[in-house]
CSV table of C-alpha atoms and ligand atoms in Angstrom, one decimal:
chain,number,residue,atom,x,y,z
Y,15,UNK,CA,20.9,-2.3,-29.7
Y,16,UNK,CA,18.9,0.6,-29.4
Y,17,UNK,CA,17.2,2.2,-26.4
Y,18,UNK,CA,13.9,0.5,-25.1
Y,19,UNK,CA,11.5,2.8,-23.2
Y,20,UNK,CA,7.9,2.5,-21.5
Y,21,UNK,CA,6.0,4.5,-19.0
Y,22,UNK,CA,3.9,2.8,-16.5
Y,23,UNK,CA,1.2,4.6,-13.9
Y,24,UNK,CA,0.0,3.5,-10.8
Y,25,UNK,CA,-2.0,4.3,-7.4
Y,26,UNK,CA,-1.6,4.3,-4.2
Y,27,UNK,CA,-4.0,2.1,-2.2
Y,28,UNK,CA,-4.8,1.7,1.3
Y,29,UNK,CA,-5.3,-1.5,3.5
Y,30,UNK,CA,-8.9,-1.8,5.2
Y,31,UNK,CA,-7.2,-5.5,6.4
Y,32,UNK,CA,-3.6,-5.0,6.7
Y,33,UNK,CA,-0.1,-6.6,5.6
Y,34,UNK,CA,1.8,-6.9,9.0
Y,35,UNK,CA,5.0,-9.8,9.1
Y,36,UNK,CA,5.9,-11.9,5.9
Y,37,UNK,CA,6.8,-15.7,6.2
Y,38,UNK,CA,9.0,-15.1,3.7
Y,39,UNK,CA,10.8,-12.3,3.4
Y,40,UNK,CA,12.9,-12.4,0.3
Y,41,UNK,CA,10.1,-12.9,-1.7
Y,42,UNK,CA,7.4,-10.7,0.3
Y,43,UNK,CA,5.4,-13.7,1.2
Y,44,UNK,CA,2.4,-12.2,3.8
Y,45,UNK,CA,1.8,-14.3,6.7
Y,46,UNK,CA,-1.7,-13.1,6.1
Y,47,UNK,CA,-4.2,-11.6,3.3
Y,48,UNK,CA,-5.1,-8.2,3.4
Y,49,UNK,CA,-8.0,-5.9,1.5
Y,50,UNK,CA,-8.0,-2.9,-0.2
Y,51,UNK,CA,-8.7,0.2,-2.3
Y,52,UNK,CA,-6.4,1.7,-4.8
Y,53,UNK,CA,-6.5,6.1,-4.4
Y,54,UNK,CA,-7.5,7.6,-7.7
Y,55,UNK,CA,-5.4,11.0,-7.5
Y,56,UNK,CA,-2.6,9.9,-5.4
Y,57,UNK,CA,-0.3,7.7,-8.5
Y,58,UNK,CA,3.5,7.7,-9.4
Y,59,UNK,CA,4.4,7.5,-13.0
Y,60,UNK,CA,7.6,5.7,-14.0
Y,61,UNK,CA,9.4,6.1,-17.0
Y,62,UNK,CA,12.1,2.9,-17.6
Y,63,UNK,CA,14.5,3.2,-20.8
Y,64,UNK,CA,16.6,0.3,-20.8
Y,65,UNK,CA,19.9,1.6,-22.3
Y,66,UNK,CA,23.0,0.1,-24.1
Y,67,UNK,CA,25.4,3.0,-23.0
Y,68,UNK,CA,24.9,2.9,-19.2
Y,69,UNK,CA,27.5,1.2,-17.2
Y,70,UNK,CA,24.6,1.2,-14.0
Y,71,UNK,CA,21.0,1.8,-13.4
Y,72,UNK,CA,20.6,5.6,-13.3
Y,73,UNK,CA,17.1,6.6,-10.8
Y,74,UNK,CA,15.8,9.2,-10.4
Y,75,UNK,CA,12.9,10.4,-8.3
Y,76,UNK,CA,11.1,13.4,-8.7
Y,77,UNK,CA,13.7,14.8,-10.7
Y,78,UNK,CA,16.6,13.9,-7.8
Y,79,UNK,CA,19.6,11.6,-9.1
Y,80,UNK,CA,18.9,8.5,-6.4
Y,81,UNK,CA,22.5,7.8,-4.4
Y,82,UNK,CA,23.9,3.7,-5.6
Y,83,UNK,CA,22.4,2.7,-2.0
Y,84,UNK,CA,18.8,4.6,-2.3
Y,85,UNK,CA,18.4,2.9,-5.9
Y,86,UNK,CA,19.4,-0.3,-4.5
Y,87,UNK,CA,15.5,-1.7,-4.1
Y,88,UNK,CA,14.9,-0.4,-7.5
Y,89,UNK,CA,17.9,-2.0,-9.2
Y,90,UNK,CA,17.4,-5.2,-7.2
Y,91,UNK,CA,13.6,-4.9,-8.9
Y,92,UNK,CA,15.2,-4.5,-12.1
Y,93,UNK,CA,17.6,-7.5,-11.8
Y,94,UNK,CA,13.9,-9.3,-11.4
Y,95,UNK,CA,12.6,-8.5,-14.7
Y,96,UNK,CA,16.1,-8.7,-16.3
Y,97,UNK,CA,16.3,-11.7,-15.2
Y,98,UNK,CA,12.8,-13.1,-16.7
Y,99,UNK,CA,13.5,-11.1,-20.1
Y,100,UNK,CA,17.4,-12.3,-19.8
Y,101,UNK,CA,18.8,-8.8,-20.3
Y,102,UNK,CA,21.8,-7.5,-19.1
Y,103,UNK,CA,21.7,-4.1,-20.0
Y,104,UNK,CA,21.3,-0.9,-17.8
Y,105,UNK,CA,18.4,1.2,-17.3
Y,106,UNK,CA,17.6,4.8,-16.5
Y,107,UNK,CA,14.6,5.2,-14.0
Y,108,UNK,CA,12.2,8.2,-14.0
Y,109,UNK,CA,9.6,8.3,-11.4
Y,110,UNK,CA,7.2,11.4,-9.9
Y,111,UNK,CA,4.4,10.8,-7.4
Y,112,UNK,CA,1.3,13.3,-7.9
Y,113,UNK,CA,1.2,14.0,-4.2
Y,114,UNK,CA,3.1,16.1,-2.1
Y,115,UNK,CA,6.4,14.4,-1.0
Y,116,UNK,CA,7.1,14.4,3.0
Y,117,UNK,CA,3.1,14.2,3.2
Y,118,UNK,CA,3.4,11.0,5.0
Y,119,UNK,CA,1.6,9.1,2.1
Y,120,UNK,CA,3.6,5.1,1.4
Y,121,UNK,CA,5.2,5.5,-2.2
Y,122,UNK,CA,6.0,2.3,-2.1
Y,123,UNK,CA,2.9,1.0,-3.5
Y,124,UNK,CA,2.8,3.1,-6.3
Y,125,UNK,CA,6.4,3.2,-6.7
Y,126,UNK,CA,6.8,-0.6,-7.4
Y,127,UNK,CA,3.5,-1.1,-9.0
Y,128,UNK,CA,4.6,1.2,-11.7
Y,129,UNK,CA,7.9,0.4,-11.9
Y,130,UNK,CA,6.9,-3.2,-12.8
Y,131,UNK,CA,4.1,-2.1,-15.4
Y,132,UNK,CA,7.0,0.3,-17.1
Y,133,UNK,CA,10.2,-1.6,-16.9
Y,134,UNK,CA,8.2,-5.3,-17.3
Y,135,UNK,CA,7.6,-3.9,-20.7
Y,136,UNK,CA,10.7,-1.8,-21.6
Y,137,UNK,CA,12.3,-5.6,-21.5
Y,138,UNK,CA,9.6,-6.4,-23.8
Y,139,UNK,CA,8.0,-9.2,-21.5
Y,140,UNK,CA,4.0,-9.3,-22.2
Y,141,UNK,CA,3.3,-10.1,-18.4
Y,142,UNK,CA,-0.8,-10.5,-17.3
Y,143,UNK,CA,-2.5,-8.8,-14.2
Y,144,UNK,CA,-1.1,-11.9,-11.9
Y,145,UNK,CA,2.2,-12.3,-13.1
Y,146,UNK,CA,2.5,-8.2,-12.7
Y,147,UNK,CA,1.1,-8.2,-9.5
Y,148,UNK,CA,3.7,-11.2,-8.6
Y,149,UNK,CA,6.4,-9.4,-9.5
Y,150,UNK,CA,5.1,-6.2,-7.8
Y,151,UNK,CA,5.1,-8.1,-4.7
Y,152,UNK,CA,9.0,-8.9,-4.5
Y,153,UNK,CA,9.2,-4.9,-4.8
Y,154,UNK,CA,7.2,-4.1,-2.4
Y,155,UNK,CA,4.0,-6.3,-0.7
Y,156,UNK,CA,1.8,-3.4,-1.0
Y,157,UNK,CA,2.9,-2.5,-4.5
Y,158,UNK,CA,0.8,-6.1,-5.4
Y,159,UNK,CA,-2.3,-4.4,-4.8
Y,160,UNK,CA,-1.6,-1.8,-7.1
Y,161,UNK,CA,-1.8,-3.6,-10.4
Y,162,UNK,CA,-5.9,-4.7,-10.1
Y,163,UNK,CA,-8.3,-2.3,-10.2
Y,164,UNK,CA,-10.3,-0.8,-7.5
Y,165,UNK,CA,-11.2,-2.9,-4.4
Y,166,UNK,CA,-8.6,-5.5,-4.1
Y,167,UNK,CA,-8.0,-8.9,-1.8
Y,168,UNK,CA,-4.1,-10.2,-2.0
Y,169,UNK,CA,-3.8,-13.7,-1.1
Y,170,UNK,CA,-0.6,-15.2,1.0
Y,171,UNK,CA,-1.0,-18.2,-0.9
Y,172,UNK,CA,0.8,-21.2,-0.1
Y,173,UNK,CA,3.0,-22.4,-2.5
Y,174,UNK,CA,7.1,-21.3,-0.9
Y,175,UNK,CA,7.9,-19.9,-4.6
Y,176,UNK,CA,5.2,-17.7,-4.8
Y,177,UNK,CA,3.3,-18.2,-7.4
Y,178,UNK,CA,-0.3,-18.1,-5.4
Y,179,UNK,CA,0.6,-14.9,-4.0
Y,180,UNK,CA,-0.9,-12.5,-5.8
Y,181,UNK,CA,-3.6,-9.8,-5.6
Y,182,UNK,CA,-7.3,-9.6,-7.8
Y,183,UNK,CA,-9.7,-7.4,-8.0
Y,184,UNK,CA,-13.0,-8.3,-5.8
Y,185,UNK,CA,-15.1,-4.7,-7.0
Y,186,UNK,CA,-14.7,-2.3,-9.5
Y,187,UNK,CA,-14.0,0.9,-8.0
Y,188,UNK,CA,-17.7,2.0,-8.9
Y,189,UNK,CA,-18.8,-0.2,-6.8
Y,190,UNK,CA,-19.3,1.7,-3.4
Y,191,UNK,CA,-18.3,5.9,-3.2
Y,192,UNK,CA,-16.2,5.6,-0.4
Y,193,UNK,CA,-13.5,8.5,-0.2
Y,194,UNK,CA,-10.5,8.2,2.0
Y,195,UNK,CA,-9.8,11.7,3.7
Y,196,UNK,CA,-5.8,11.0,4.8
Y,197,UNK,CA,-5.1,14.0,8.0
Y,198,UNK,CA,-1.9,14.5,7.8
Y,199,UNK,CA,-0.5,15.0,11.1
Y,200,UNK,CA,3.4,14.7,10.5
Y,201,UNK,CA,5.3,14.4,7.2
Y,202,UNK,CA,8.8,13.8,9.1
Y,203,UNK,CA,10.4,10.7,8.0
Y,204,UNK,CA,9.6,7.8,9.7
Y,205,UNK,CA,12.6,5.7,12.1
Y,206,UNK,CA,11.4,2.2,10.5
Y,207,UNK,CA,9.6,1.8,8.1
Y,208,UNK,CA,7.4,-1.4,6.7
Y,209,UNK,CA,10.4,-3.1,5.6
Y,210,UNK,CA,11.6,-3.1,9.1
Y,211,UNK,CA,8.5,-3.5,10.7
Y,212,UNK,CA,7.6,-6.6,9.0
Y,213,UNK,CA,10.9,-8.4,10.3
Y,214,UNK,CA,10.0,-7.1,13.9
Y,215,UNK,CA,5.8,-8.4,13.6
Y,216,UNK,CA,6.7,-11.9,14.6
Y,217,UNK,CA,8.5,-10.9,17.8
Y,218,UNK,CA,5.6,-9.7,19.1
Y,219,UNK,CA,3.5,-12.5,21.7
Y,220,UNK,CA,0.3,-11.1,20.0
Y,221,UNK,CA,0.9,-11.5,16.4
Y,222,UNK,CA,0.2,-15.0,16.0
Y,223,UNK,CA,-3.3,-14.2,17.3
Y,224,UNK,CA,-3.8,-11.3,15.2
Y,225,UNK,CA,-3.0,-14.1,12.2
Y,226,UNK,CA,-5.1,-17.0,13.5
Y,227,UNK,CA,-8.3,-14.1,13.4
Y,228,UNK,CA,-7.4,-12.3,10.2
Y,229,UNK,CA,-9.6,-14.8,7.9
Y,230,UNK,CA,-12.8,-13.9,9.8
Y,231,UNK,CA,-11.8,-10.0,10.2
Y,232,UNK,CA,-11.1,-10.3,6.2
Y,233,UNK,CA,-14.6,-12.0,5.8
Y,234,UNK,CA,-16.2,-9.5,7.6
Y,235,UNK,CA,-14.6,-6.6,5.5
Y,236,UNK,CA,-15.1,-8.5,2.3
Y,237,UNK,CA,-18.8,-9.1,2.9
Y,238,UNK,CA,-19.4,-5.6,4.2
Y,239,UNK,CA,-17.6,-4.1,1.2
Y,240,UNK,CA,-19.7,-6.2,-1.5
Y,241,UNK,CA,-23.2,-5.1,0.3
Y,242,UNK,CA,-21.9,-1.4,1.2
Y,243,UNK,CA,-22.6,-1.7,4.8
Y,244,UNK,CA,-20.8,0.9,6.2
Y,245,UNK,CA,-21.3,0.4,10.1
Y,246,UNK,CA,-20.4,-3.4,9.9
Y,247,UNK,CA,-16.9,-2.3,7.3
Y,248,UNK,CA,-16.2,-0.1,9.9
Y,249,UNK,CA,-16.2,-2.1,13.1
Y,250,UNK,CA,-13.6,-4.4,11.2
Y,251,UNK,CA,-11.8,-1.6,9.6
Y,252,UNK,CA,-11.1,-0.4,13.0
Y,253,UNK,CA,-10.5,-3.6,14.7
Y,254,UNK,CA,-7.8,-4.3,12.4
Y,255,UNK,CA,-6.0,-1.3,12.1
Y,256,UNK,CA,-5.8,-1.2,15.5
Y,257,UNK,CA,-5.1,-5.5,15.7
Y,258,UNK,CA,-2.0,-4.3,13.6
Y,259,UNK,CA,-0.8,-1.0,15.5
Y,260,UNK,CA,-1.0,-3.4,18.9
Y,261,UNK,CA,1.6,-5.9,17.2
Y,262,UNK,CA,4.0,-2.8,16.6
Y,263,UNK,CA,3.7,-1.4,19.8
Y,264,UNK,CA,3.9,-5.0,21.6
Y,265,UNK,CA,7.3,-5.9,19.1
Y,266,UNK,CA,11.0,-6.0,20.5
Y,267,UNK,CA,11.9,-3.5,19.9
Y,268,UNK,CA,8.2,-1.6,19.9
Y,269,UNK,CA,7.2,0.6,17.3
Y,270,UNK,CA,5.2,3.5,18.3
Y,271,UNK,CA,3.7,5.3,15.1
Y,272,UNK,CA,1.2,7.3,16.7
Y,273,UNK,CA,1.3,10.9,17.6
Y,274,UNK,CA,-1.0,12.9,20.3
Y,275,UNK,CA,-3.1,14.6,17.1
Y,276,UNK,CA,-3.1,10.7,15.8
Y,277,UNK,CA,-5.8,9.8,18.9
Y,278,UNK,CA,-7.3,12.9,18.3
Y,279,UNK,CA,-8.5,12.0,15.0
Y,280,UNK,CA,-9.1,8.1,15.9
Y,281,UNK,CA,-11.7,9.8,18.5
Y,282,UNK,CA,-13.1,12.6,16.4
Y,283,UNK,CA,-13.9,10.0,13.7
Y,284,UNK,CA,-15.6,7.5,16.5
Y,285,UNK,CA,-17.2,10.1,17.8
Y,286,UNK,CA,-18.9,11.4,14.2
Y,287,UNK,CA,-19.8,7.8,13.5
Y,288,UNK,CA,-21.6,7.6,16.6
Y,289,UNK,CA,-23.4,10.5,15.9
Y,290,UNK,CA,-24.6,9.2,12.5
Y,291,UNK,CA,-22.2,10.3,10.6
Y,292,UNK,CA,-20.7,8.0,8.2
Y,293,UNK,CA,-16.8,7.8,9.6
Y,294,UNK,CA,-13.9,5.5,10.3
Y,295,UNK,CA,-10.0,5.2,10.7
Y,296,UNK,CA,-6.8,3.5,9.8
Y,297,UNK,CA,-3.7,4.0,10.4
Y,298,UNK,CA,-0.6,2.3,8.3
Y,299,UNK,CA,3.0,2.6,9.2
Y,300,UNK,CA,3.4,6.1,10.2
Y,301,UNK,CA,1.2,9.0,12.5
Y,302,UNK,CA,-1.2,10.2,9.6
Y,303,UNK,CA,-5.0,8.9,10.1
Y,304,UNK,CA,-7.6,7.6,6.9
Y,305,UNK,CA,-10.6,8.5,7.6
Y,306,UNK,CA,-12.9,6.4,5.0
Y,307,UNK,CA,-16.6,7.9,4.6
Y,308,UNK,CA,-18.9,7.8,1.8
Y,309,UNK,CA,-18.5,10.3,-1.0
Y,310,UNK,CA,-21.5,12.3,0.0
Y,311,UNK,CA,-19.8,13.3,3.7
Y,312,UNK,CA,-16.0,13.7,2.0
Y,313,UNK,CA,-16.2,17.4,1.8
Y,314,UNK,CA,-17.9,17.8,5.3
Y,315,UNK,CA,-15.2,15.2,7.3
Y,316,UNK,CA,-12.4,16.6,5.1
Y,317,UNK,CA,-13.6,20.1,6.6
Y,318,UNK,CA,-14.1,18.8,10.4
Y,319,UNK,CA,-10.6,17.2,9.8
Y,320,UNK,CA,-9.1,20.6,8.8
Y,321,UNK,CA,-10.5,21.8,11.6
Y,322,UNK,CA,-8.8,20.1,14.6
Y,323,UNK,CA,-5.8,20.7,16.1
Y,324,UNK,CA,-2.6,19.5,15.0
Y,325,UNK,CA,-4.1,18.5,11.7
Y,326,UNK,CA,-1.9,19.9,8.9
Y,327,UNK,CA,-3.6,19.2,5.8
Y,328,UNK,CA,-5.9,16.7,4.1
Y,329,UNK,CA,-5.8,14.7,1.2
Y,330,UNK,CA,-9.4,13.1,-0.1
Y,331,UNK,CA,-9.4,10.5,-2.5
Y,332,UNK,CA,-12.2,8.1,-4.1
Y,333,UNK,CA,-11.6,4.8,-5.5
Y,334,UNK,CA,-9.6,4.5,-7.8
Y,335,UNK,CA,-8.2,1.9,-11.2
Y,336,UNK,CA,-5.2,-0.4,-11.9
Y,337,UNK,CA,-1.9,0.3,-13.2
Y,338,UNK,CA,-1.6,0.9,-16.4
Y,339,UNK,CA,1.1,1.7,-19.4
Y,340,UNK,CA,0.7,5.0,-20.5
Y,341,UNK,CA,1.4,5.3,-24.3
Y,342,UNK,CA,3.6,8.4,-25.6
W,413,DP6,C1,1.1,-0.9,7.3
W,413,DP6,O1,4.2,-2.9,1.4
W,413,DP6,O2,5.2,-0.9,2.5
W,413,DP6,O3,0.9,-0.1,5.0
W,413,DP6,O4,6.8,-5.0,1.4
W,413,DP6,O5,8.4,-4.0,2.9
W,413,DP6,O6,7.5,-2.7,1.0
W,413,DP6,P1,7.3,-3.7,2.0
W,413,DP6,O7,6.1,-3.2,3.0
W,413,DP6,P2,4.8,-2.3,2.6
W,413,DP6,O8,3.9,-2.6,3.9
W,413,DP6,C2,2.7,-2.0,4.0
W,413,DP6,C3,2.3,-2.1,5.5
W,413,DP6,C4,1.0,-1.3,5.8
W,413,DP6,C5,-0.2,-2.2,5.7
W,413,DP6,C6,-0.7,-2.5,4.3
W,413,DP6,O9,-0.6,-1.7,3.4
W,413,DP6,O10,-1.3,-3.6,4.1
């Protein structure tokens, strides 16, 4: 049998209405839906060549040969898509992100987004935009909201195996010039990450009111995204970002993701928006701040950003399209 090869590309996205706790986790099953916009510029492209002569899956990322336990999510991904195309053989994994590793910036989504596009067909399997975002999903949760284009709504669904789980797109990424300036404040690797955090969200007293309210808060977003109102997207932006970074810091044990230069931007940004200026935050796993704006301010916050202290370097990116095979 010869050697069977794709390349698949995908972006990053951030949540304006976030994935916090999974009711199941084996299969990445949200306890609640979340909303977002994929980053055009910030991608990982994944090269998957399934290959007769391996005796194990080979990764590699950004050039690095992966240790057996570091490629463990990736294989376990594979094993997935074997499993649907009933293959047995071995693959080797290639996979780059565009942005600078360490920046603080979830590969995750990205990662597993393209990872599915590219290996999905490698095996040959002619999947469509649900059953890729499906399988996405059991990679990572985020990685589901990779797969549609632009401004994106992943449902929890309801069905135990799955199958209504899946994210669609609810606006082309034309639809509103919003840029996302990311401050990062830290790129030191994170104690626990979302995989962790997830399995901690329900030990907190206040998550279960932070579900019960995330329809209306994802209503809100939804409606203010589809008639661009900024000032009413960014009350709810806000309120769920920080909805989500109470449940961490109320968990057993609690996780505390932000920094002192972390409330410096939350502030700055209030403080810009109340001075007219188009401006808000959210924060996901980790100290670094999005500050969302419109296209016309991007260069101006990303300058302001620069500009305060403890603020390392910032990363602007507009909205961006779905993942995507890349033909070579
Ligand atoms: C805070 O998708 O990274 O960024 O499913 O375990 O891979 P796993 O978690 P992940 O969680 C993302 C959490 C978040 C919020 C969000 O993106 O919705």
């Amino acid at each position: 049998m010869q050697i069977r090869k794709a390349t698949g590309f995908a972006n990053s996205n951030i949540a304006f209405i976030k994935y916090w706790g999974n009711r199941d986790h084996a299969l990445r099953l949200p306890v609640n839906d979340s909303l977002s916009m994929n980053l055009d510029g910030l991608h990982t492209r994944t090269t998957v060549a399934f290959d007769p002569s391996l005796t194990a899956d080979v990764v590699a990322l950004g050039g690095q040969i992966q240790s057996p336990e570091s490629s463990k999510r990736v294989s376990d991904h594979l094993d997935r898509v074997r499993a649907l195309a009933g293959l047995k053989t071995f693959a080797r994994v290639e996979s780059e992100n565009n942005f600078p590793t360490g920046a603080g910036i979830a590969s995750s989504a990205s990662g597993f987004a393209a990872l599915t596009v590219a290996a999905g067909a490698a095996a040959g399997l002619a999947l469509s935009e649900r059953e890729l975002s499906i399988l996405a999903r059991q990679g990572s949760g985020s990685a589901s909201r990779s797969i549609p284009s632009g401004f994106v709504e992943w449902k929890t669904g309801s069905n135990p195996d799955g199958r209504d789980s899946f994210a669609f797109s609810v606006a082309a990424p034309d639809h509103w010039a919003l840029a996302d300036c990311i401050a990062i404040v830290s790129s030191a690797h994170k104690e626990v990450g979302s995989t962790g955090g997830h399995a901690l969200a329900r030990t907190s007293p206040l998550q279960q009111a932070r579900i019960e309210d995330a329809p209306r808060r994802l209503n809100l977003c939804r409606e203010a995204l589809l008639a661009r109102d900024f000032e009413k997207f960014a009350e709810a932006v806000e309120e769920d970002s920080t909805m989500m970074h109470a449940i961490m810091m109320t968990s057993r044990p609690p996780l505390y993701y932000w920094l002192p230069p972390t409330l410096a931007v939350m502030d700055a940004a209030r403080k810009w928006r109340a001075n007219g200026l188009p401006a808000c935050f959210t924060i996901d796993a980790g100290p670094n701040v999005h500050v969302l704006t419109l296209a016309a301010h991007a260069s101006d916050v990303a300058s302001r950003l620069r500009a305060l202290p403890g603020v390392q370097n910032v990363l602007v990116a507009a909205p961006g399209g779905g993942a995507s095979l890349i033909n070579e």
